[in-house]
Short mmCIF file of C-alpha atoms in Angstrom, two decimals:
data_model
loop_
_atom_site.label_atom_id
_atom_site.label_comp_id
_atom_site.label_asym_id
_atom_site.label_seq_id
_atom_site.Cartn_x
_atom_site.Cartn_y
_atom_site.Cartn_z
CA MET A 24 0.00 0.00 0.00
CA ALA A 25 2.91 2.41 0.77
CA CYS A 26 3.74 2.75 -2.94
CA GLY A 27 0.10 2.79 -4.10
CA ASN A 28 -2.42 5.56 -3.46
CA LYS A 29 -0.44 8.80 -3.15
CA VAL A 30 -3.33 10.79 -1.71
CA LEU A 31 -4.00 8.16 0.96
CA ILE A 32 -0.33 7.99 1.86
CA SER A 33 -0.09 11.77 2.11
CA LEU A 34 -3.02 11.82 4.53
CA LEU A 35 -1.52 8.99 6.55
CA GLY A 36 1.77 10.85 6.63
CA LEU A 37 0.11 13.93 8.12
CA ILE A 38 -1.54 11.75 10.75
CA LEU A 39 1.74 10.05 11.63
CA VAL A 40 3.53 13.38 12.01
CA SER A 41 0.82 14.54 14.40
CA LEU A 42 1.20 11.35 16.42
CA SER A 43 5.00 11.50 16.50
CA PRO A 44 6.20 14.94 17.63
CA HIS A 45 9.71 13.66 18.41
CA ILE A 46 10.45 12.31 14.92
CA HIS A 47 13.94 13.18 13.72
CA GLY A 48 15.17 13.19 10.14
CA LYS A 49 13.06 12.87 7.03
CA LEU A 50 11.52 9.42 6.81
CA SER A 51 8.74 8.49 4.40
CA PRO A 52 6.63 5.39 3.76
CA ARG A 53 7.30 5.97 0.03
CA TYR A 54 11.07 6.11 0.37
CA TYR A 55 11.74 3.01 -1.77
CA CYS A 56 8.86 3.37 -4.22
CA SER A 57 11.18 4.38 -7.05
CA SER A 58 14.55 3.00 -5.98
CA CYS A 59 13.36 -0.46 -4.87
CA PRO A 60 9.61 -0.97 -5.41
CA GLU A 61 9.85 -4.66 -4.49
CA ALA A 62 11.45 -3.96 -1.10
CA LEU A 63 8.37 -4.40 1.07
CA PRO A 64 7.05 -7.53 -0.71
CA ILE A 65 10.50 -9.14 -0.45
CA VAL A 66 10.72 -8.50 3.29
CA LYS A 67 7.19 -9.75 3.88
CA GLN A 68 7.76 -12.96 1.93
CA VAL A 69 10.93 -13.88 3.84
CA VAL A 70 9.38 -12.99 7.21
CA ILE A 71 6.35 -15.19 6.61
CA GLU A 72 8.52 -18.08 5.43
CA ALA A 73 10.71 -17.70 8.52
CA ILE A 74 7.76 -17.74 10.93
CA LYS A 75 6.28 -20.78 9.21
CA ASN A 76 9.62 -22.52 9.69
CA ASP A 77 10.10 -21.33 13.29
CA THR A 78 7.03 -20.09 15.13
CA ARG A 79 9.14 -18.09 17.61
CA MET A 80 10.74 -16.04 14.87
CA GLY A 81 8.05 -13.35 14.67
CA ALA A 82 8.66 -12.32 18.27
CA SER A 83 12.42 -12.49 17.73
CA LEU A 84 12.28 -10.09 14.78
CA LEU A 85 10.06 -7.69 16.71
CA ARG A 86 12.53 -7.81 19.61
CA LEU A 87 15.46 -7.02 17.31
CA HIS A 88 13.73 -3.79 16.28
CA PHE A 89 13.15 -2.84 19.94
CA HIS A 90 16.70 -3.60 21.01
CA ASP A 91 18.10 -1.75 18.01
CA CYS A 92 16.12 1.44 18.57
CA PHE A 93 16.86 1.68 22.31
CA VAL A 94 20.62 1.88 21.66
CA ASN A 95 21.66 5.08 19.87
CA GLY A 96 18.47 5.06 17.81
CA CYS A 97 17.16 2.84 15.02
CA ASP A 98 20.39 2.40 13.09
CA GLY A 99 20.85 -1.37 12.68
CA SER A 100 23.71 -1.41 15.20
CA VAL A 101 22.36 -4.52 16.95
CA LEU A 102 23.16 -6.52 13.81
CA LEU A 103 26.89 -5.75 13.75
CA ASP A 104 29.37 -8.49 14.67
CA ASP A 105 32.44 -7.78 16.79
CA ASN A 106 35.48 -6.54 14.89
CA ALA A 107 38.95 -5.20 15.60
CA THR A 108 37.68 -1.75 16.63
CA PHE A 109 34.61 -2.50 18.77
CA ILE A 110 32.67 -5.18 20.61
CA GLY A 111 29.15 -5.38 19.21
CA GLU A 112 25.84 -5.31 21.04
CA LYS A 113 25.04 -9.00 20.53
CA THR A 114 26.92 -9.97 23.69
CA ALA A 115 25.49 -7.18 25.87
CA ILE A 116 23.69 -8.56 28.94
CA PRO A 117 20.14 -8.00 27.56
CA ASN A 118 21.07 -9.64 24.25
CA ASN A 119 23.60 -12.35 24.99
CA GLY A 120 22.18 -15.78 24.25
CA SER A 121 18.69 -14.42 23.68
CA VAL A 122 18.49 -12.14 20.63
CA ARG A 123 18.03 -14.14 17.46
CA GLY A 124 16.84 -13.83 13.89
CA PHE A 125 20.11 -12.63 12.39
CA ASP A 126 20.03 -15.37 9.77
CA VAL A 127 16.57 -14.21 8.66
CA VAL A 128 17.83 -10.64 8.32
CA ASP A 129 20.75 -11.98 6.27
CA LYS A 130 18.34 -13.76 3.93
CA ILE A 131 16.19 -10.66 3.52
CA LYS A 132 19.27 -8.56 2.83
CA ALA A 133 20.60 -11.00 0.24
CA LYS A 134 17.32 -10.93 -1.67
CA LEU A 135 17.17 -7.13 -1.52
CA GLU A 136 20.75 -6.81 -2.74
CA ALA A 137 19.91 -9.05 -5.68
CA ALA A 138 16.85 -6.93 -6.53
CA CYS A 139 18.29 -3.44 -5.89
CA PRO A 140 21.94 -3.38 -4.77
CA GLY A 141 22.99 -0.92 -2.09
CA VAL A 142 19.56 0.64 -1.62
CA VAL A 143 17.65 -0.79 1.38
CA SER A 144 19.24 -0.31 4.79
CA CYS A 145 19.47 -2.94 7.50
CA ALA A 146 17.77 -0.56 9.95
CA ASP A 147 14.77 -0.32 7.62
CA ILE A 148 14.71 -4.11 7.25
CA LEU A 149 14.27 -4.40 11.01
CA ALA A 150 11.42 -1.86 11.03
CA ILE A 151 9.56 -3.56 8.19
CA ALA A 152 10.14 -7.08 9.51
CA ALA A 153 8.78 -6.10 12.94
CA ARG A 154 5.54 -4.82 11.39
CA ASP A 155 5.13 -7.84 9.11
CA SER A 156 5.74 -10.23 12.03
CA VAL A 157 3.07 -8.60 14.19
CA VAL A 158 0.53 -8.58 11.36
CA TYR A 159 1.17 -12.23 10.45
CA LEU A 160 0.68 -13.24 14.09
CA GLY A 161 -2.71 -11.54 14.30
CA GLY A 162 -1.77 -8.06 15.47
CA PRO A 163 -2.34 -4.57 14.08
CA THR A 164 -0.69 -3.04 11.05
CA TRP A 165 0.87 0.40 10.70
CA VAL A 166 2.59 2.44 8.03
CA VAL A 167 6.37 2.10 8.39
CA ARG A 168 8.28 5.29 7.69
CA LEU A 169 11.47 4.49 5.79
CA GLY A 170 14.80 6.04 4.87
CA ARG A 171 16.94 5.13 7.87
CA ARG A 172 20.61 4.55 7.21
CA ASP A 173 22.95 2.17 8.99
CA SER A 174 25.54 2.92 11.63
CA VAL A 175 29.15 1.90 11.07
CA THR A 176 29.71 1.05 14.73
CA ALA A 177 27.92 -0.47 17.73
CA ASN A 178 27.79 0.40 21.42
CA ARG A 179 27.79 -2.54 23.83
CA THR A 180 27.99 -0.26 26.87
CA ALA A 181 24.89 1.66 25.78
CA ALA A 182 23.05 -1.62 25.19
CA ASN A 183 23.76 -2.64 28.78
CA ILE A 184 22.48 0.71 30.04
CA PHE A 185 19.47 1.56 27.88
CA ILE A 186 17.71 -1.71 27.04
CA PRO A 187 15.13 -2.15 29.84
CA SER A 188 15.90 -4.89 32.35
CA PRO A 189 13.20 -7.46 33.24
CA GLN A 190 13.88 -6.55 36.88
CA LEU A 191 12.85 -2.89 36.58
CA ASN A 192 9.99 -1.49 38.64
CA LEU A 193 7.42 0.90 37.18
CA THR A 194 9.53 3.97 37.93
CA GLY A 195 12.52 2.41 36.20
CA LEU A 196 10.46 1.36 33.19
CA THR A 197 8.98 4.83 32.86
CA ALA A 198 12.43 6.43 33.00
CA SER A 199 13.88 3.91 30.53
CA PHE A 200 11.25 4.79 27.94
CA ALA A 201 11.26 8.51 28.71
CA VAL A 202 14.97 8.83 27.90
CA GLN A 203 14.05 7.60 24.40
CA GLY A 204 11.34 10.24 24.06
CA LEU A 205 8.57 7.71 24.70
CA SER A 206 5.61 8.46 26.96
CA PHE A 207 4.13 6.52 29.87
CA ASN A 208 1.32 5.38 27.60
CA ASN A 209 3.87 4.29 24.99
CA MET A 210 5.66 2.25 27.67
CA VAL A 211 2.52 0.40 28.76
CA SER A 212 1.31 -0.32 25.23
CA LEU A 213 4.72 -1.31 23.85
CA SER A 214 5.20 -3.68 26.79
CA GLY A 215 2.31 -5.54 25.17
CA ALA A 216 4.87 -6.85 22.68
CA HIS A 217 5.29 -9.52 25.35
CA THR A 218 2.01 -10.99 24.17
CA ILE A 219 4.25 -13.00 21.83
CA GLY A 220 7.56 -14.71 22.41
CA PHE A 221 9.37 -16.54 25.17
CA SER A 222 11.68 -15.72 28.03
CA ARG A 223 14.50 -17.69 29.60
CA CYS A 224 14.43 -19.01 33.14
CA VAL A 225 17.34 -16.75 34.09
CA SER A 226 15.14 -13.72 33.35
CA PHE A 227 11.96 -14.77 35.18
CA ARG A 228 13.61 -16.62 38.10
CA PRO A 229 13.76 -13.57 40.41
CA HIS A 230 10.03 -12.95 39.97
CA ILE A 231 8.90 -16.49 40.77
CA TYR A 232 11.11 -16.84 43.86
CA ASN A 233 11.40 -13.34 45.32
CA ASP A 234 8.13 -11.52 44.57
CA THR A 235 4.75 -11.74 46.24
CA ASP A 236 2.70 -10.17 43.42
CA ILE A 237 2.40 -13.47 41.59
CA ASP A 238 -0.27 -16.15 41.63
CA GLU A 239 1.07 -18.92 43.87
CA LEU A 240 -0.05 -21.79 41.66
CA PHE A 241 1.51 -20.09 38.65
CA ALA A 242 4.75 -19.55 40.55
CA SER A 243 4.77 -23.17 41.71
CA PHE A 244 4.31 -24.38 38.13
CA LEU A 245 7.19 -22.22 36.94
CA ARG A 246 9.51 -23.30 39.76
CA LYS A 247 9.27 -26.88 38.50
CA LYS A 248 10.69 -25.73 35.17
CA CYS A 249 13.07 -23.15 36.57
CA PRO A 250 14.89 -24.22 39.76
CA VAL A 251 16.89 -21.85 41.94
CA ARG A 252 20.01 -22.97 40.14
CA GLY A 253 20.38 -24.48 36.67
CA ASN A 254 18.10 -24.64 33.61
CA ASP A 255 18.92 -21.01 32.82
CA ASP A 256 17.94 -21.41 29.18
CA VAL A 257 14.59 -23.17 29.73
CA LEU A 258 11.90 -21.20 27.90
CA GLN A 259 8.46 -20.09 29.01
CA GLY A 260 5.92 -18.09 27.01
CA LEU A 261 5.78 -14.44 28.06
CA ASP A 262 2.03 -14.79 27.58
CA PHE A 263 1.39 -18.23 29.04
CA GLN A 264 -1.90 -18.56 27.14
CA THR A 265 -1.14 -17.59 23.51
CA PRO A 266 2.60 -16.85 23.11
CA LEU A 267 2.42 -17.36 19.35
CA TYR A 268 -0.55 -15.06 18.71
CA PHE A 269 -0.60 -11.27 19.00
CA ASP A 270 -3.61 -10.43 21.19
CA ASN A 271 -4.41 -8.77 24.51
CA ASP A 272 -4.02 -11.89 26.68
CA TYR A 273 -0.77 -10.46 28.06
CA TYR A 274 -2.81 -7.83 29.91
CA LYS A 275 -5.43 -10.36 30.99
CA ASN A 276 -2.65 -12.34 32.64
CA LEU A 277 -1.56 -9.30 34.63
CA LEU A 278 -5.03 -8.92 36.15
CA VAL A 279 -4.68 -12.38 37.74
CA LYS A 280 -1.02 -11.93 38.73
CA LYS A 281 0.36 -14.18 36.02
CA GLY A 282 2.87 -11.84 34.46
CA LEU A 283 6.05 -13.79 33.75
CA LEU A 284 8.63 -11.11 34.44
CA HIS A 285 8.91 -8.75 37.40
CA SER A 286 8.70 -5.82 34.95
CA ASP A 287 5.53 -7.28 33.40
CA GLN A 288 3.61 -7.51 36.66
CA GLU A 289 4.75 -4.01 37.60
CA LEU A 290 2.25 -2.73 35.05
CA TYR A 291 -0.61 -3.96 37.23
CA ASN A 292 0.37 -3.59 40.85
CA SER A 293 -1.90 -0.93 42.35
CA ASN A 294 -0.21 1.88 40.47
CA ALA A 295 -0.63 4.46 37.71
CA ALA A 296 -0.62 1.88 34.91
CA ASP A 297 -3.56 -0.14 36.22
CA HIS A 298 -6.20 1.82 34.30
CA LEU A 299 -4.41 1.28 31.00
CA VAL A 300 -4.08 -2.45 31.61
CA LYS A 301 -7.81 -2.65 32.34
CA ARG A 302 -8.60 -0.64 29.21
CA TYR A 303 -6.51 -2.96 27.03
CA VAL A 304 -8.28 -5.97 28.53
CA SER A 305 -11.77 -4.62 27.88
CA LYS A 306 -10.94 -2.87 24.59
CA PRO A 307 -8.37 -4.84 22.58
CA TYR A 308 -8.72 -2.42 19.67
CA SER A 309 -7.48 0.32 22.02
CA PHE A 310 -4.36 -1.73 22.70
CA PHE A 311 -3.79 -2.29 18.99
CA LYS A 312 -4.22 1.42 18.28
CA ASP A 313 -1.88 2.52 21.05
CA PHE A 314 0.69 -0.16 20.20
CA SER A 315 0.75 1.03 16.59
CA LYS A 316 1.20 4.65 17.67
CA GLY A 317 3.95 3.65 20.07
CA ILE A 318 5.96 1.57 17.65
CA ILE A 319 5.76 4.24 14.96
CA ARG A 320 7.19 6.68 17.47
CA MET A 321 9.83 4.19 18.64
CA GLY A 322 10.82 3.43 15.06
CA ASN A 323 11.72 7.08 14.61
CA ILE A 324 14.15 7.39 17.50
CA ARG A 325 17.21 9.26 16.21
CA PRO A 326 17.47 7.68 12.74
CA LEU A 327 20.50 8.33 10.59
CA THR A 328 19.35 10.02 7.39
CA GLY A 329 20.73 11.81 4.36
CA SER A 330 24.51 11.43 4.24
CA GLN A 331 24.75 10.06 7.78
CA GLY A 332 25.93 6.49 8.18
CA GLU A 333 25.69 4.18 5.18
CA VAL A 334 23.60 1.47 3.57
CA ARG A 335 25.42 -1.71 4.54
CA LEU A 336 25.86 -4.39 1.90
CA ASN A 337 26.12 -6.99 4.67
CA CYS A 338 24.12 -6.29 7.82
CA ARG A 339 26.77 -7.91 10.00
CA LYS A 340 29.58 -5.50 9.10
CA ALA A 341 30.23 -1.99 7.87
CA ASN A 342 31.14 -1.54 4.22
#
């Protein structure tokens, strides 16, 4: 649709600008319409094939976009491998052993390079793939603004600082999103990304052993899978009901104290976020609308544009 009806896209663009007052640079949903008109269909095709092959992959691609944007903006830095001049972000504490989907990005990039060499950035691939993953898994769609360029370096230290920890309380979560220019409402709605995907035992262990704001039967069930020591990599759905379908069950779980992570349950713990959680439970379309607004805004955090950065030929290394 982005390269179709120009009038419709212009109207959508005006709406998106009004929703995203902190947008930097000049991004446009029509950015590749002339230079690589097959860009969006290529990304969509590979994403769908990847999810069909590995049902977890949709959540993994969405997470890559999040973890990219929270570190120096949406510049594809999370994709860079270590080299002689820097240690990449892949081994940062929030990413090490858990971020995945790099092979899918490689496949998308290879197909794009064959169709239109040196045109589509890796940062834009992440933004498009996140949207296509959510839509394929039953979630909302949104118009992705494009034209980001890729960084030539990564920042492992920043990844350790700015990617939100699963142990944060509500104040910490709010501050973590605010430093990125994201609002309290953005934080609560974007946390709903945890309606898909899985978490490792090492991340939810503190919540099931140390916290009291958790259903005891749920905690007991999880302790059988995740002992005090060992089984660090055992997986559990972030939404224990439908971890492979994008819906509002994540928020329903919070109402009955079945959030998997400490940071999840913090959204419904007799605090300022409670009313939003209740709204998203009773009005799933409200969640979808707010999630779409939030991820559009997140996708426009400090993009490199114009002559900044580069368009990598290989997403794993600078040109």
